[in-house]
GROMACS .gro file of C-alpha atoms in nm:
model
  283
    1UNK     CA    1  -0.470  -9.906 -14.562
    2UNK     CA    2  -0.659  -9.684 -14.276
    3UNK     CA    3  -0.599  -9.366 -14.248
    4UNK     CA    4  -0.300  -9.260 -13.990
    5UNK     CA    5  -0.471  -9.031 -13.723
    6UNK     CA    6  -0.356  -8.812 -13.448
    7UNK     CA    7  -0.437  -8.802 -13.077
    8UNK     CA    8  -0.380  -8.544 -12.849
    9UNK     CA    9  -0.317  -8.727 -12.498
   10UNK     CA   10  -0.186  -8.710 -12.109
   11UNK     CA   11  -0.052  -8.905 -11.863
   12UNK     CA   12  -0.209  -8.653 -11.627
   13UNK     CA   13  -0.569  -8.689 -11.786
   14UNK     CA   14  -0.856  -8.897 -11.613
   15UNK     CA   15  -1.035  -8.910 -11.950
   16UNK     CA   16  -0.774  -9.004 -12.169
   17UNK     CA   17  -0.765  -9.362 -12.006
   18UNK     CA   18  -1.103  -9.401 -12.253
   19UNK     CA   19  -0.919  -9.335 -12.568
   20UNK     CA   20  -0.621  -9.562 -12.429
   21UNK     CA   21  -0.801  -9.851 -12.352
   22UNK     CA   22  -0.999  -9.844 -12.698
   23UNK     CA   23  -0.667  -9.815 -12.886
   24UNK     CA   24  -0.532 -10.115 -12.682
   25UNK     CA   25  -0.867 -10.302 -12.742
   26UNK     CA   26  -0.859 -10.238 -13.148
   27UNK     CA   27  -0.507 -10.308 -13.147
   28UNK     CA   28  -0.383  -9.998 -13.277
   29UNK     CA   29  -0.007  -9.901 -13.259
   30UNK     CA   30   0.141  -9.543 -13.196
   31UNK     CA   31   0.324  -9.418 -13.502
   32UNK     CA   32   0.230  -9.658 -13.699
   33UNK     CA   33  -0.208  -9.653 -13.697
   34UNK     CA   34  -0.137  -9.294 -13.526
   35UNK     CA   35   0.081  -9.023 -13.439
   36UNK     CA   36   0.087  -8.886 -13.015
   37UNK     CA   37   0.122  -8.528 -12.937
   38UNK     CA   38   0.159  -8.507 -12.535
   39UNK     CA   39  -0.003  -8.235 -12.358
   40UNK     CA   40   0.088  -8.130 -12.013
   41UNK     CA   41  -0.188  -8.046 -11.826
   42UNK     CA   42   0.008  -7.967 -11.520
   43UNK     CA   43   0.164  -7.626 -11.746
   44UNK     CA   44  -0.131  -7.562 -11.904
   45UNK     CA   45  -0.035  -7.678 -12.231
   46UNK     CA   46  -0.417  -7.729 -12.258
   47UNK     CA   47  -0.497  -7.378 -12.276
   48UNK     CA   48  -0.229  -7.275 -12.578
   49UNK     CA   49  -0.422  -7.105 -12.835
   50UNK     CA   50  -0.292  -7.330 -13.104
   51UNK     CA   51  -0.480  -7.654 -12.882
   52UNK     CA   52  -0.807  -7.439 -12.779
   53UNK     CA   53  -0.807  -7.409 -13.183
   54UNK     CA   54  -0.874  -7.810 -13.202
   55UNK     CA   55  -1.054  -7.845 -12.876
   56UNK     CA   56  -1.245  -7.501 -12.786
   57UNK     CA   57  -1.312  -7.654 -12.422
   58UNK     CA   58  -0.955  -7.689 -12.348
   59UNK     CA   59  -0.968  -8.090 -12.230
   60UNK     CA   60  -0.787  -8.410 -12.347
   61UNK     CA   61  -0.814  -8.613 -12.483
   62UNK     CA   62  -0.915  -8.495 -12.850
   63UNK     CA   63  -0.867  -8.673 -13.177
   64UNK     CA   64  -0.794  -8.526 -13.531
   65UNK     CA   65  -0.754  -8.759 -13.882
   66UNK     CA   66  -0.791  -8.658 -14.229
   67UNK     CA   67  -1.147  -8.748 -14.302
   68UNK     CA   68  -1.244  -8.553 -14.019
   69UNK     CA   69  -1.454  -8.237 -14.072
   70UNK     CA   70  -1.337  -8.131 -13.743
   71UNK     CA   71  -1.146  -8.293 -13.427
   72UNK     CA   72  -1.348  -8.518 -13.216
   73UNK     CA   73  -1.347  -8.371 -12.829
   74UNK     CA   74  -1.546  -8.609 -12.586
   75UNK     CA   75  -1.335  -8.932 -12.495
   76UNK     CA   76  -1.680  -9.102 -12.538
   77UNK     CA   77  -1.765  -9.013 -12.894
   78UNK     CA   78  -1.333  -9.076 -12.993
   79UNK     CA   79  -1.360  -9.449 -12.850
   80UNK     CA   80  -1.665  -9.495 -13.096
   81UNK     CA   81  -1.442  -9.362 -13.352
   82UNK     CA   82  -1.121  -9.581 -13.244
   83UNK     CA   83  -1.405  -9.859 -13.238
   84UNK     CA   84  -1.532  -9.795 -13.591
   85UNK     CA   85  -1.175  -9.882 -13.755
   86UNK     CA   86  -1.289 -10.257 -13.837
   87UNK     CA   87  -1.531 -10.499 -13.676
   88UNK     CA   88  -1.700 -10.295 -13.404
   89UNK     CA   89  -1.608 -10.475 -13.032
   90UNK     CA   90  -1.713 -10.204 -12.806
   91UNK     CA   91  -2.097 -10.197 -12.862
   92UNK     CA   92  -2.302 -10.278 -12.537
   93UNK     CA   93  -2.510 -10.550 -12.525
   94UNK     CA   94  -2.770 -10.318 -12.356
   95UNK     CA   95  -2.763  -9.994 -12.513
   96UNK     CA   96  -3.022  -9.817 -12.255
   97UNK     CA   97  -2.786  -9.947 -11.973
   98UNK     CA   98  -2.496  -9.807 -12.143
   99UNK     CA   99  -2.629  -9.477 -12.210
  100UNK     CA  100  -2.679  -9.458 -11.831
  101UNK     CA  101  -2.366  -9.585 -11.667
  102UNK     CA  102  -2.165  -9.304 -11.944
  103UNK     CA  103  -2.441  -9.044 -11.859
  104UNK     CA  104  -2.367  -9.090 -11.529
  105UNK     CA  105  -2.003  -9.164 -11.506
  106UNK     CA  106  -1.960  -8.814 -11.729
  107UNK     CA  107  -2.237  -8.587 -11.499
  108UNK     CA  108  -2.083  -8.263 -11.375
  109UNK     CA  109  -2.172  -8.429 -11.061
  110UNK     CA  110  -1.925  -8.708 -11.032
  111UNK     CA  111  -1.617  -8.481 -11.086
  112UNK     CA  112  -1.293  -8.665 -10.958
  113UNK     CA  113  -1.191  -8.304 -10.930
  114UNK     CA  114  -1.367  -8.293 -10.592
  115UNK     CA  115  -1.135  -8.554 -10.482
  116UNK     CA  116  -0.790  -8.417 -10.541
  117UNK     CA  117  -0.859  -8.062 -10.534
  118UNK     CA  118  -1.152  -7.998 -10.235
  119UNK     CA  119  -1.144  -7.964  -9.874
  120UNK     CA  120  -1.448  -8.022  -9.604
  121UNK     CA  121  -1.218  -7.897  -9.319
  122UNK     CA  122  -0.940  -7.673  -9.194
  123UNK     CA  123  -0.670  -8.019  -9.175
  124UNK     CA  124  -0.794  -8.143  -9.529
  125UNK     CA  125  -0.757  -7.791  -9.663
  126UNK     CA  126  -0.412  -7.776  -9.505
  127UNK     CA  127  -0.294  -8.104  -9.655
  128UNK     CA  128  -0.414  -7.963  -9.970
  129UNK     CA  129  -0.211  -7.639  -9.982
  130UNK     CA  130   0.092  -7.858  -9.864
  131UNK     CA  131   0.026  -8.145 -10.152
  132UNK     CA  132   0.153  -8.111 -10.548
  133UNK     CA  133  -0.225  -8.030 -10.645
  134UNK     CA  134  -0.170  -7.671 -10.509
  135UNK     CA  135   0.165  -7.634 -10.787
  136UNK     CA  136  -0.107  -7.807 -11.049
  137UNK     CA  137  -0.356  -7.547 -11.007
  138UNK     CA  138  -0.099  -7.232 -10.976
  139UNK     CA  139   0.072  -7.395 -11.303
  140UNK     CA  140  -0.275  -7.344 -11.503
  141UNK     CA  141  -0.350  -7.030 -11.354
  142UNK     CA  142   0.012  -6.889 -11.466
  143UNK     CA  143  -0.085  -7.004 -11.842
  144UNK     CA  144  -0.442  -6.888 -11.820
  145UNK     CA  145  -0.320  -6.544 -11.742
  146UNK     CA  146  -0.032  -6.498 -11.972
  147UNK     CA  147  -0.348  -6.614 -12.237
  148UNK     CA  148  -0.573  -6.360 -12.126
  149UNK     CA  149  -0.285  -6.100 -12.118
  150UNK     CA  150  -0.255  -6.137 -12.475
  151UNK     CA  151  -0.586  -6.213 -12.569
  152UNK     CA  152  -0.794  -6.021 -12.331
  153UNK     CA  153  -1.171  -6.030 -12.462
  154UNK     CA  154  -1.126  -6.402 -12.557
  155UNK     CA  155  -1.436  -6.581 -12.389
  156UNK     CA  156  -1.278  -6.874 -12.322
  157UNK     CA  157  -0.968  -6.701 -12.137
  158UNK     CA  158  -1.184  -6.488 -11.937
  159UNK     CA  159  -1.391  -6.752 -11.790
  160UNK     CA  160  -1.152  -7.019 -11.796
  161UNK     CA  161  -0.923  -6.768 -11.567
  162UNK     CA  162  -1.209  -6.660 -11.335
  163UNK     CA  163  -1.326  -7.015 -11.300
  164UNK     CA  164  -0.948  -7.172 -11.205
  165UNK     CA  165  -0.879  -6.895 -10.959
  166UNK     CA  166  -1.182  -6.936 -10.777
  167UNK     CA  167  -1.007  -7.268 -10.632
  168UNK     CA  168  -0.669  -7.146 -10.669
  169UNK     CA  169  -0.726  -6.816 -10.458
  170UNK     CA  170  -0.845  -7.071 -10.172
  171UNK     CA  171  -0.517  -7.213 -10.158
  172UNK     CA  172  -0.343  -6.919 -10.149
  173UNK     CA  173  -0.502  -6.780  -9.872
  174UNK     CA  174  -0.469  -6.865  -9.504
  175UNK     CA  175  -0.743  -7.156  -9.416
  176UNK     CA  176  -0.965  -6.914  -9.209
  177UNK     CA  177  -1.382  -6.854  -9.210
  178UNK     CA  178  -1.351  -6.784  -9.620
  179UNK     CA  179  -1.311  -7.157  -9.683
  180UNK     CA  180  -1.631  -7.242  -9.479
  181UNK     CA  181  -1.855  -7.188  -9.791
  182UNK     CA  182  -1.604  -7.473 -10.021
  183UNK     CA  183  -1.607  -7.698  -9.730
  184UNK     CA  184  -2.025  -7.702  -9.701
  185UNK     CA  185  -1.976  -7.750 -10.098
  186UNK     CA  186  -1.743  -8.065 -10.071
  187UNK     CA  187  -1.891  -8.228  -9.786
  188UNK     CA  188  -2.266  -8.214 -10.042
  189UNK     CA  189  -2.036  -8.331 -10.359
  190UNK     CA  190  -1.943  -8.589 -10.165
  191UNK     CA  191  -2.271  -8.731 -10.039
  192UNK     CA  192  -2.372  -8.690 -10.428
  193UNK     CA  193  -2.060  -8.915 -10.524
  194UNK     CA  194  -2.172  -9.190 -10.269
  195UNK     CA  195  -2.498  -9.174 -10.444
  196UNK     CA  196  -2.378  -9.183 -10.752
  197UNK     CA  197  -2.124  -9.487 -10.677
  198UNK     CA  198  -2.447  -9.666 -10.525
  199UNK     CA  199  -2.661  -9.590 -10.833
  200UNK     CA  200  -2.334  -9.752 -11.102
  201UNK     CA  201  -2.427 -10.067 -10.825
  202UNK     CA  202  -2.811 -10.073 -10.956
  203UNK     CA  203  -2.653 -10.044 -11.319
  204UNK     CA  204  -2.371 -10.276 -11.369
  205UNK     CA  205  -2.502 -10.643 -11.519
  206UNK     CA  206  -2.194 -10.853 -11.462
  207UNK     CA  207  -2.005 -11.007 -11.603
  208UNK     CA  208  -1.951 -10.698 -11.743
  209UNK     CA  209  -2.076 -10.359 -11.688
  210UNK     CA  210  -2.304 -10.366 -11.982
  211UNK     CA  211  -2.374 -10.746 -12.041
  212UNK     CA  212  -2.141 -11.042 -12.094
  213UNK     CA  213  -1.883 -10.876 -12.297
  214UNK     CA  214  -1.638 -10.568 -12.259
  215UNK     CA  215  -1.810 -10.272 -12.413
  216UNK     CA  216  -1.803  -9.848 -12.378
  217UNK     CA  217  -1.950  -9.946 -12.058
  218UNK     CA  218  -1.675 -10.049 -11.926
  219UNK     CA  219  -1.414  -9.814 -12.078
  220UNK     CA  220  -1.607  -9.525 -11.967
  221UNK     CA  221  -1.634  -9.645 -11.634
  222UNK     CA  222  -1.241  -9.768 -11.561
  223UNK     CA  223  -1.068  -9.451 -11.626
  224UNK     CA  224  -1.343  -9.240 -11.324
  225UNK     CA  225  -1.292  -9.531 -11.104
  226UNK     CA  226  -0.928  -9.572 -11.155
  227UNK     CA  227  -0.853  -9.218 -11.118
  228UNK     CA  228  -1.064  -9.157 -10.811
  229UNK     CA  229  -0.898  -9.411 -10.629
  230UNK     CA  230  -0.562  -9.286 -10.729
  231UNK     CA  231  -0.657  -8.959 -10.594
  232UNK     CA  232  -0.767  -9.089 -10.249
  233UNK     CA  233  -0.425  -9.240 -10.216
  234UNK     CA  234  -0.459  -9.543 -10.270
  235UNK     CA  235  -0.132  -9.685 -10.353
  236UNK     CA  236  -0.077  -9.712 -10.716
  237UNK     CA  237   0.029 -10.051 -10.739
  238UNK     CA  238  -0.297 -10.141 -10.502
  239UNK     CA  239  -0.523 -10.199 -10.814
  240UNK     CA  240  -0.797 -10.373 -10.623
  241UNK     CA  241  -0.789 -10.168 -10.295
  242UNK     CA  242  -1.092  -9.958 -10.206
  243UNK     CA  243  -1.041  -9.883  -9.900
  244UNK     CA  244  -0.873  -9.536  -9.904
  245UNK     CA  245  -1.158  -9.455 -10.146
  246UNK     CA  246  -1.419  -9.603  -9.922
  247UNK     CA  247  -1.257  -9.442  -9.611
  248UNK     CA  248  -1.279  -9.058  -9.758
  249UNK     CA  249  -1.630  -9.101  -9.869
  250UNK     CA  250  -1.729  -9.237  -9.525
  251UNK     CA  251  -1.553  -8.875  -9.350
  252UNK     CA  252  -1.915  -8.774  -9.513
  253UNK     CA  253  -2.162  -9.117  -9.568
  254UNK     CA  254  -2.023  -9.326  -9.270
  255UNK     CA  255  -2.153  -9.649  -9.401
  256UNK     CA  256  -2.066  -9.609  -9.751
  257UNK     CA  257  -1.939  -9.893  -9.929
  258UNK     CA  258  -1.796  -9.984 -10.245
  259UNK     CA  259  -2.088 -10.285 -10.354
  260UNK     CA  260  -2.056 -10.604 -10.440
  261UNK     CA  261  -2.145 -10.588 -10.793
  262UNK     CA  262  -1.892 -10.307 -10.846
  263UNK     CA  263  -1.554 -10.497 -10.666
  264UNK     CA  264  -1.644 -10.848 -10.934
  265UNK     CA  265  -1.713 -10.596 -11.226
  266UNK     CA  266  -1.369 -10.431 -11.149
  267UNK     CA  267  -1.219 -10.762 -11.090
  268UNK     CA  268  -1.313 -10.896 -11.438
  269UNK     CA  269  -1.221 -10.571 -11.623
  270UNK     CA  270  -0.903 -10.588 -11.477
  271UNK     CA  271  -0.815 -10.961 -11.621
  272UNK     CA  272  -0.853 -10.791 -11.988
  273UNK     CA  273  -0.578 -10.725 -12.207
  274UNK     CA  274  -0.683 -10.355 -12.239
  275UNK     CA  275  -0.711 -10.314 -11.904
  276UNK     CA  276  -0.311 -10.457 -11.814
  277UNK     CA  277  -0.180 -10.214 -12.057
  278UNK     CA  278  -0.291  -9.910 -11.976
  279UNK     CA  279  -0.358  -9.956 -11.594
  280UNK     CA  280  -0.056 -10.122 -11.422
  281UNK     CA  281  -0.082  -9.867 -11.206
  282UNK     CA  282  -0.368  -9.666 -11.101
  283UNK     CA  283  -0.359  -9.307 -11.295
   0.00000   0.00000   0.00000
């Protein structure tokens, strides 16, 4: 019998969606092939010493088991993991394709973060500081400091802090001339986004993104896409609408549009098993 392994998950993690959909795919059961520890990203639960001890970056998803040396950290690298229990399914056709849509789907770059936490203007800013992303960022910051209060020369804590109140001090303040600099920033992240989107166009093969099967291609792919239309407000149940995604991109790249090769590649991945489980709704 395998070994019984434990993931560290979210219902409030982009990445996670990765590890979900390779559990689904394998056929793996929670608390039977593994045990779930929930992590609430919205308290900071993230950033409690005893989880920065598995996962020194602080992010979820992250994977621990027995025969591991050391917990696996990078959603990519745990569905390879998930995928090795068995016959391997997940294994792209076209490995130099795959490499690319992950490298890109994963860039610093193509942070859904811009989404649901920037601004390019005074109104956007102001729906911001009036949405629940401003109570998500002031929930970290609370736990980051309380961290850093009792471990004050711990690296991760100090930066981790400076880095989350950068953003958060934004929202606290009245939306004057010190927001100009973030909205310059956000309106360049977003033309970078557009051109990103437009470059996973060039990539995907069809039927799948990766060739003519389901692979990490695609599982790496759904859980940006998913979550990036969930944070343009698209309606959750709206699994195939692009348009509130297509319309905030355009505030910046007018004629953007979400390509043809991209809306059949989403509409196939969506008929899969995998895919009904863990995205009924967009999250």
């Amino acid at each position: 019998m395998a070994e019984k392994f434990t993931i560290y998950s979210s219902v409030q993690s982009q990445w996670v969606g990765v590890m979900l959909l390779a559990l689904e795919e394998k056929g793996l059961k929670a608390n039977v092939d593994y045990d779930v520890k929930e992590i609430t990203l919205s308290t900071g639960d993230n950033f409690a010493p005893e989880y920065i001890a598995i996962n020194p970056n602080g992010t979820v998803p992250s994977l621990t088991a027995p025969s591991l040396s050391k917990p696996i950290i990078e959603s990519a690298d745990i569905l390879r993991w998930i995928d090795s229990r068995g016959t391997k399914t997940l294994v792209p056709e076209d490995e130099k394709r795959s490499k690319e849509i992950l490298e890109l789907m994963h860039s610093p770059s193509m942070t859904t973060n811009l989404i649901l936490f920037q601004a390019r203007d005074p109104a956007e800013m102001e729906v911001k500081k009036k949405s629940g992303w401003n109570g998500f960022l002031e929930g970290r910051q609370a736990r980051l400091e309380k961290e850093l209060a009792a471990q004050p020369e711990h690296p991760f804590y100090v930066s981790k802090t400076a880095e989350n109140l950068g953003i958060t001090s934004l929202y606290r303040a009245k939306v004057g001339p010190e927001h100009e600099g973030l909205y310059h920033m956000t309106d360049e992240m977003y033309r970078t986004m557009a051109a990103g989107l437009d470059k996973l166009e060039s990539l995907i093969a069809l039927p799948f993104a990766a060739g003519s099967r389901v692979s990490e291609a695609d599982y790496n792919t759904v859980p940006w896409l998913a979550h990036a239309m969930m944070g343009a407000d698209t309606p959750v149940t709206a699994i195939q609408d692009f348009g509130p995604l297509e319309r905030l991109i355009q505030k910046t790249v007018p004629d953007f549009k979400i390509g043809p090769k991209t809306r059949q590649w989403w509409s196939n991945v969506a008929k899969t098993e995998a895919f009904k489980k863990v995205y009924p709704v967009l999250h």
